[in-house]
Amino acid sequence: MIAAFIHDVPPQRVVFASGASGRVGEEADRLGLKRALVVATPGSGARLGARLADLLGSRAVGLHAKAVIHVPRDVAEAGVAAARELKADGIVSAGGGSAIGLAKAIARETGLPIIAVPTTYSGSEATPILGMTDGERKVTVRDNRIVPRTILYDPDLTLALPVAVSAASGMNGIAHCVEALWIAERTPVTEALATDALRRFAKFLPRVVADGADRQAREQCLVAAWLAGVVLCAGTALHHKLAHVLGGLGMPHAETHAIILPHVARFNLAAAPESRERLALALSASDPAAALEKMLHGLPIPQKLREVGFDQGKIGLVAEEAAKLVIVDPRKAGTEDIRAVLTNAY
Ligand code: NAD
């Protein structure tokens, strides 16, 4: 019997092409934007932001290259203030989840439309989800008004994405797909997309890590990232909720996802035979949790929580916080269970 489901993924215009970022002006015109504010992270993000502002020409009112991971409250407020001061009528985000997060934070307060030009594999551009930090707490909001109206996927922009960022954000995308296979809200569409994205990531992320200039692998990972973002819209469970609590403590986002994924998978898959089978097929592996662990070991990123500055003394606190979220699908996750997952990941 097929379990009842609701498929509720917001619509978006998606342009995927080599050189697609060159169409940003055209896409701004399509949305009627005359005063777009470009947001980015500092450094390489700012350089891409400046290029997009140039391409926008008179349709751009400025570049705000002050995005920070996890969108701290003061960073969000400064972004909203900049958009208001410049009388922006739209936002163009240049870069990965940090830039997109800031664009969403501005859109949430102002209702401005977003054009996202993503350069990582974390998939935020496809979701109505915004995570922000306020001190040591991370809060998540879901609002269809903040979904970027248009995504411009330009694989050329990813050729220089550092290998470690590629690997970590790729594992973040993989985590969206793995969790999509066991959440209660899964639908035939999200299961199919997650499976397809996992196949692409499993084959092509190692190639990206071996050679960042491997164009075919870059294209495939970018498509996988899009699909991973789409399936994240359906919902989350233990994996993302635990990563979220850890994110509130300042843990690096993508790396934390990568580290805990095999351990959460081992715990959950023991009670989710159908999801296990689907994941085994997608990864061509009889033990999918072990396959995820092997994948992580092959990547040049931190392997354990202790390597990203996590304080072992906080395992109990994090386990209690996560257990309060009462996660029951696909398996009830109590304090002791989560403590064991964290201890293994540490
Ligand atoms: P990121 O945007 O933080 O980028 C990581 C680093 O890579 C930054 O230093 C950035 O400047 C650099 N970089 C990005 N693109 C580059 C390029 N092409 N060349 C050189 N350097 C480049 O990475 P991320 O993992 O995509 O984003 C993490 C953030 O996204 C977190 O805040 C997380 O909460 C959020 N996120 C949100 C969702 C959602 O649906 N709301 C989903 C996933 C991640």
JSON list of N, CA, C and O in Angstrom, two decimals, residues 69-71 131-139 239-254 256-257 260 305 310 318:
[
{"chain": "A", "resi": 69, "resn": "ILE", "atom": "N", "xyz": [28.25, 32.94, 7.12]},
{"chain": "A", "resi": 69, "resn": "ILE", "atom": "CA", "xyz": [27.58, 31.64, 7.31]},
{"chain": "A", "resi": 69, "resn": "ILE", "atom": "C", "xyz": [26.58, 31.70, 8.48]},
{"chain": "A", "resi": 69, "resn": "ILE", "atom": "O", "xyz": [26.82, 32.40, 9.46]},
{"chain": "A", "resi": 70, "resn": "HIS", "atom": "N", "xyz": [25.48, 30.99, 8.33]},
{"chain": "A", "resi": 70, "resn": "HIS", "atom": "CA", "xyz": [24.41, 30.88, 9.32]},
{"chain": "A", "resi": 70, "resn": "HIS", "atom": "C", "xyz": [23.61, 32.19, 9.54]},
{"chain": "A", "resi": 70, "resn": "HIS", "atom": "O", "xyz": [22.79, 32.28, 10.45]},
{"chain": "A", "resi": 71, "resn": "VAL", "atom": "N", "xyz": [23.88, 33.21, 8.75]},
{"chain": "A", "resi": 71, "resn": "VAL", "atom": "CA", "xyz": [23.16, 34.49, 8.81]},
{"chain": "A", "resi": 71, "resn": "VAL", "atom": "C", "xyz": [22.93, 34.98, 10.26]},
{"chain": "A", "resi": 71, "resn": "VAL", "atom": "O", "xyz": [21.80, 34.95, 10.76]},
{"chain": "A", "resi": 131, "resn": "GLY", "atom": "N", "xyz": [17.83, 29.57, 7.67]},
{"chain": "A", "resi": 131, "resn": "GLY", "atom": "CA", "xyz": [18.38, 29.35, 9.01]},
{"chain": "A", "resi": 131, "resn": "GLY", "atom": "C", "xyz": [19.17, 30.58, 9.42]},
{"chain": "A", "resi": 131, "resn": "GLY", "atom": "O", "xyz": [19.99, 31.06, 8.64]},
{"chain": "A", "resi": 132, "resn": "MET", "atom": "N", "xyz": [18.88, 31.08, 10.62]},
{"chain": "A", "resi": 132, "resn": "MET", "atom": "CA", "xyz": [19.61, 32.26, 11.09]},
{"chain": "A", "resi": 132, "resn": "MET", "atom": "C", "xyz": [20.07, 32.00, 12.52]},
{"chain": "A", "resi": 132, "resn": "MET", "atom": "O", "xyz": [19.45, 31.23, 13.25]},
{"chain": "A", "resi": 133, "resn": "THR", "atom": "N", "xyz": [21.15, 32.67, 12.92]},
{"chain": "A", "resi": 133, "resn": "THR", "atom": "CA", "xyz": [21.59, 32.49, 14.30]},
{"chain": "A", "resi": 133, "resn": "THR", "atom": "C", "xyz": [21.37, 33.77, 15.11]},
{"chain": "A", "resi": 133, "resn": "THR", "atom": "O", "xyz": [21.50, 34.88, 14.60]},
{"chain": "A", "resi": 134, "resn": "ASP", "atom": "N", "xyz": [21.03, 33.51, 16.35]},
{"chain": "A", "resi": 134, "resn": "ASP", "atom": "CA", "xyz": [20.85, 34.60, 17.31]},
{"chain": "A", "resi": 134, "resn": "ASP", "atom": "C", "xyz": [21.59, 34.13, 18.55]},
{"chain": "A", "resi": 134, "resn": "ASP", "atom": "O", "xyz": [21.11, 33.25, 19.25]},
{"chain": "A", "resi": 135, "resn": "GLY", "atom": "N", "xyz": [22.81, 34.62, 18.74]},
{"chain": "A", "resi": 135, "resn": "GLY", "atom": "CA", "xyz": [23.64, 34.11, 19.81]},
{"chain": "A", "resi": 135, "resn": "GLY", "atom": "C", "xyz": [23.96, 32.64, 19.54]},
{"chain": "A", "resi": 135, "resn": "GLY", "atom": "O", "xyz": [24.38, 32.30, 18.44]},
{"chain": "A", "resi": 136, "resn": "GLU", "atom": "N", "xyz": [23.71, 31.74, 20.52]},
{"chain": "A", "resi": 136, "resn": "GLU", "atom": "CA", "xyz": [24.04, 30.32, 20.35]},
{"chain": "A", "resi": 136, "resn": "GLU", "atom": "C", "xyz": [22.85, 29.52, 19.83]},
{"chain": "A", "resi": 136, "resn": "GLU", "atom": "O", "xyz": [22.90, 28.29, 19.80]},
{"chain": "A", "resi": 137, "resn": "ARG", "atom": "N", "xyz": [21.79, 30.21, 19.45]},
{"chain": "A", "resi": 137, "resn": "ARG", "atom": "CA", "xyz": [20.61, 29.48, 18.97]},
{"chain": "A", "resi": 137, "resn": "ARG", "atom": "C", "xyz": [20.44, 29.69, 17.48]},
{"chain": "A", "resi": 137, "resn": "ARG", "atom": "O", "xyz": [20.58, 30.80, 16.98]},
{"chain": "A", "resi": 138, "resn": "LYS", "atom": "N", "xyz": [20.13, 28.59, 16.81]},
{"chain": "A", "resi": 138, "resn": "LYS", "atom": "CA", "xyz": [19.86, 28.72, 15.38]},
{"chain": "A", "resi": 138, "resn": "LYS", "atom": "C", "xyz": [18.35, 28.57, 15.20]},
{"chain": "A", "resi": 138, "resn": "LYS", "atom": "O", "xyz": [17.74, 27.64, 15.74]},
{"chain": "A", "resi": 139, "resn": "VAL", "atom": "N", "xyz": [17.76, 29.52, 14.49]},
{"chain": "A", "resi": 139, "resn": "VAL", "atom": "CA", "xyz": [16.32, 29.42, 14.25]},
{"chain": "A", "resi": 139, "resn": "VAL", "atom": "C", "xyz": [16.08, 29.21, 12.76]},
{"chain": "A", "resi": 139, "resn": "VAL", "atom": "O", "xyz": [16.81, 29.73, 11.93]},
{"chain": "A", "resi": 239, "resn": "HIS", "atom": "N", "xyz": [18.74, 13.90, 11.03]},
{"chain": "A", "resi": 239, "resn": "HIS", "atom": "CA", "xyz": [20.02, 14.39, 10.51]},
{"chain": "A", "resi": 239, "resn": "HIS", "atom": "C", "xyz": [20.09, 15.93, 10.51]},
{"chain": "A", "resi": 239, "resn": "HIS", "atom": "O", "xyz": [21.00, 16.53, 11.07]},
{"chain": "A", "resi": 240, "resn": "HIS", "atom": "N", "xyz": [19.11, 16.56, 9.85]},
{"chain": "A", "resi": 240, "resn": "HIS", "atom": "CA", "xyz": [19.15, 18.02, 9.74]},
{"chain": "A", "resi": 240, "resn": "HIS", "atom": "C", "xyz": [18.87, 18.69, 11.08]},
{"chain": "A", "resi": 240, "resn": "HIS", "atom": "O", "xyz": [19.43, 19.75, 11.37]},
{"chain": "A", "resi": 241, "resn": "LYS", "atom": "N", "xyz": [18.03, 18.08, 11.88]},
{"chain": "A", "resi": 241, "resn": "LYS", "atom": "CA", "xyz": [17.71, 18.73, 13.17]},
{"chain": "A", "resi": 241, "resn": "LYS", "atom": "C", "xyz": [18.93, 18.70, 14.09]},
{"chain": "A", "resi": 241, "resn": "LYS", "atom": "O", "xyz": [19.20, 19.65, 14.82]},
{"chain": "A", "resi": 242, "resn": "LEU", "atom": "N", "xyz": [19.67, 17.61, 14.04]},
{"chain": "A", "resi": 242, "resn": "LEU", "atom": "CA", "xyz": [20.88, 17.52, 14.85]},
{"chain": "A", "resi": 242, "resn": "LEU", "atom": "C", "xyz": [21.96, 18.49, 14.33]},
{"chain": "A", "resi": 242, "resn": "LEU", "atom": "O", "xyz": [22.61, 19.21, 15.10]},
{"chain": "A", "resi": 243, "resn": "ALA", "atom": "N", "xyz": [22.11, 18.54, 13.01]},
{"chain": "A", "resi": 243, "resn": "ALA", "atom": "CA", "xyz": [23.08, 19.47, 12.41]},
{"chain": "A", "resi": 243, "resn": "ALA", "atom": "C", "xyz": [22.72, 20.91, 12.77]},
{"chain": "A", "resi": 243, "resn": "ALA", "atom": "O", "xyz": [23.58, 21.76, 13.00]},
{"chain": "A", "resi": 244, "resn": "HIS", "atom": "N", "xyz": [21.43, 21.15, 12.84]},
{"chain": "A", "resi": 244, "resn": "HIS", "atom": "CA", "xyz": [20.92, 22.48, 13.16]},
{"chain": "A", "resi": 244, "resn": "HIS", "atom": "C", "xyz": [21.29, 22.87, 14.61]},
{"chain": "A", "resi": 244, "resn": "HIS", "atom": "O", "xyz": [21.76, 23.99, 14.86]},
{"chain": "A", "resi": 245, "resn": "VAL", "atom": "N", "xyz": [21.10, 21.96, 15.53]},
{"chain": "A", "resi": 245, "resn": "VAL", "atom": "CA", "xyz": [21.48, 22.26, 16.94]},
{"chain": "A", "resi": 245, "resn": "VAL", "atom": "C", "xyz": [22.99, 22.51, 17.00]},
{"chain": "A", "resi": 245, "resn": "VAL", "atom": "O", "xyz": [23.45, 23.46, 17.65]},
{"chain": "A", "resi": 246, "resn": "LEU", "atom": "N", "xyz": [23.76, 21.69, 16.29]},
{"chain": "A", "resi": 246, "resn": "LEU", "atom": "CA", "xyz": [25.22, 21.88, 16.28]},
{"chain": "A", "resi": 246, "resn": "LEU", "atom": "C", "xyz": [25.60, 23.21, 15.61]},
{"chain": "A", "resi": 246, "resn": "LEU", "atom": "O", "xyz": [26.53, 23.89, 16.05]},
{"chain": "A", "resi": 247, "resn": "GLY", "atom": "N", "xyz": [24.84, 23.59, 14.58]},
{"chain": "A", "resi": 247, "resn": "GLY", "atom": "CA", "xyz": [25.10, 24.86, 13.89]},
{"chain": "A", "resi": 247, "resn": "GLY", "atom": "C", "xyz": [24.92, 26.04, 14.83]},
{"chain": "A", "resi": 247, "resn": "GLY", "atom": "O", "xyz": [25.67, 27.02, 14.76]},
{"chain": "A", "resi": 248, "resn": "GLY", "atom": "N", "xyz": [23.96, 25.93, 15.74]},
{"chain": "A", "resi": 248, "resn": "GLY", "atom": "CA", "xyz": [23.73, 27.00, 16.71]},
{"chain": "A", "resi": 248, "resn": "GLY", "atom": "C", "xyz": [24.94, 27.21, 17.61]},
{"chain": "A", "resi": 248, "resn": "GLY", "atom": "O", "xyz": [25.16, 28.30, 18.13]},
{"chain": "A", "resi": 249, "resn": "LEU", "atom": "N", "xyz": [25.75, 26.14, 17.76]},
{"chain": "A", "resi": 249, "resn": "LEU", "atom": "CA", "xyz": [26.95, 26.24, 18.60]},
{"chain": "A", "resi": 249, "resn": "LEU", "atom": "C", "xyz": [28.15, 26.71, 17.79]},
{"chain": "A", "resi": 249, "resn": "LEU", "atom": "O", "xyz": [29.28, 26.69, 18.26]},
{"chain": "A", "resi": 250, "resn": "GLY", "atom": "N", "xyz": [27.88, 27.09, 16.53]},
{"chain": "A", "resi": 250, "resn": "GLY", "atom": "CA", "xyz": [28.96, 27.66, 15.70]},
{"chain": "A", "resi": 250, "resn": "GLY", "atom": "C", "xyz": [29.73, 26.62, 14.90]},
{"chain": "A", "resi": 250, "resn": "GLY", "atom": "O", "xyz": [30.77, 26.95, 14.32]},
{"chain": "A", "resi": 251, "resn": "MET", "atom": "N", "xyz": [29.24, 25.38, 14.85]},
{"chain": "A", "resi": 251, "resn": "MET", "atom": "CA", "xyz": [29.95, 24.37, 14.05]},
{"chain": "A", "resi": 251, "resn": "MET", "atom": "C", "xyz": [29.82, 24.72, 12.57]},
{"chain": "A", "resi": 251, "resn": "MET", "atom": "O", "xyz": [28.78, 25.20, 12.14]},
{"chain": "A", "resi": 252, "resn": "PRO", "atom": "N", "xyz": [30.86, 24.45, 11.79]},
{"chain": "A", "resi": 252, "resn": "PRO", "atom": "CA", "xyz": [30.77, 24.75, 10.35]},
{"chain": "A", "resi": 252, "resn": "PRO", "atom": "C", "xyz": [29.67, 23.91, 9.71]},
{"chain": "A", "resi": 252, "resn": "PRO", "atom": "O", "xyz": [29.61, 22.70, 9.92]},
{"chain": "A", "resi": 253, "resn": "HIS", "atom": "N", "xyz": [28.82, 24.56, 8.91]},
{"chain": "A", "resi": 253, "resn": "HIS", "atom": "CA", "xyz": [27.59, 23.91, 8.45]},
{"chain": "A", "resi": 253, "resn": "HIS", "atom": "C", "xyz": [27.82, 22.64, 7.64]},
{"chain": "A", "resi": 253, "resn": "HIS", "atom": "O", "xyz": [27.43, 21.54, 8.05]},
{"chain": "A", "resi": 254, "resn": "ALA", "atom": "N", "xyz": [28.44, 22.79, 6.48]},
{"chain": "A", "resi": 254, "resn": "ALA", "atom": "CA", "xyz": [28.54, 21.66, 5.56]},
{"chain": "A", "resi": 254, "resn": "ALA", "atom": "C", "xyz": [29.40, 20.54, 6.15]},
{"chain": "A", "resi": 254, "resn": "ALA", "atom": "O", "xyz": [29.08, 19.35, 6.02]},
{"chain": "A", "resi": 256, "resn": "THR", "atom": "N", "xyz": [29.86, 19.77, 9.26]},
{"chain": "A", "resi": 256, "resn": "THR", "atom": "CA", "xyz": [29.13, 19.07, 10.32]},
{"chain": "A", "resi": 256, "resn": "THR", "atom": "C", "xyz": [28.16, 18.07, 9.70]},
{"chain": "A", "resi": 256, "resn": "THR", "atom": "O", "xyz": [28.06, 16.92, 10.16]},
{"chain": "A", "resi": 257, "resn": "HIS", "atom": "N", "xyz": [27.46, 18.49, 8.64]},
{"chain": "A", "resi": 257, "resn": "HIS", "atom": "CA", "xyz": [26.57, 17.56, 7.94]},
{"chain": "A", "resi": 257, "resn": "HIS", "atom": "C", "xyz": [27.35, 16.33, 7.48]},
{"chain": "A", "resi": 257, "resn": "HIS", "atom": "O", "xyz": [26.91, 15.19, 7.64]},
{"chain": "A", "resi": 260, "resn": "ILE", "atom": "N", "xyz": [28.44, 13.92, 10.51]},
{"chain": "A", "resi": 260, "resn": "ILE", "atom": "CA", "xyz": [27.44, 13.13, 11.24]},
{"chain": "A", "resi": 260, "resn": "ILE", "atom": "C", "xyz": [26.63, 12.19, 10.34]},
{"chain": "A", "resi": 260, "resn": "ILE", "atom": "O", "xyz": [26.02, 11.23, 10.83]},
{"chain": "A", "resi": 305, "resn": "LEU", "atom": "N", "xyz": [33.86, 15.17, 14.69]},
{"chain": "A", "resi": 305, "resn": "LEU", "atom": "CA", "xyz": [33.44, 16.43, 15.34]},
{"chain": "A", "resi": 305, "resn": "LEU", "atom": "C", "xyz": [34.60, 17.07, 16.10]},
{"chain": "A", "resi": 305, "resn": "LEU", "atom": "O", "xyz": [34.69, 18.29, 16.20]},
{"chain": "A", "resi": 310, "resn": "PHE", "atom": "N", "xyz": [34.43, 20.92, 18.10]},
{"chain": "A", "resi": 310, "resn": "PHE", "atom": "CA", "xyz": [33.28, 20.62, 18.96]},
{"chain": "A", "resi": 310, "resn": "PHE", "atom": "C", "xyz": [33.77, 20.22, 20.35]},
{"chain": "A", "resi": 310, "resn": "PHE", "atom": "O", "xyz": [34.71, 19.44, 20.51]},
{"chain": "A", "resi": 318, "resn": "VAL", "atom": "N", "xyz": [23.66, 18.81, 23.66]},
{"chain": "A", "resi": 318, "resn": "VAL", "atom": "CA", "xyz": [23.15, 18.75, 22.28]},
{"chain": "A", "resi": 318, "resn": "VAL", "atom": "C", "xyz": [22.14, 17.59, 22.15]},
{"chain": "A", "resi": 318, "resn": "VAL", "atom": "O", "xyz": [21.09, 17.74, 21.51]}
]
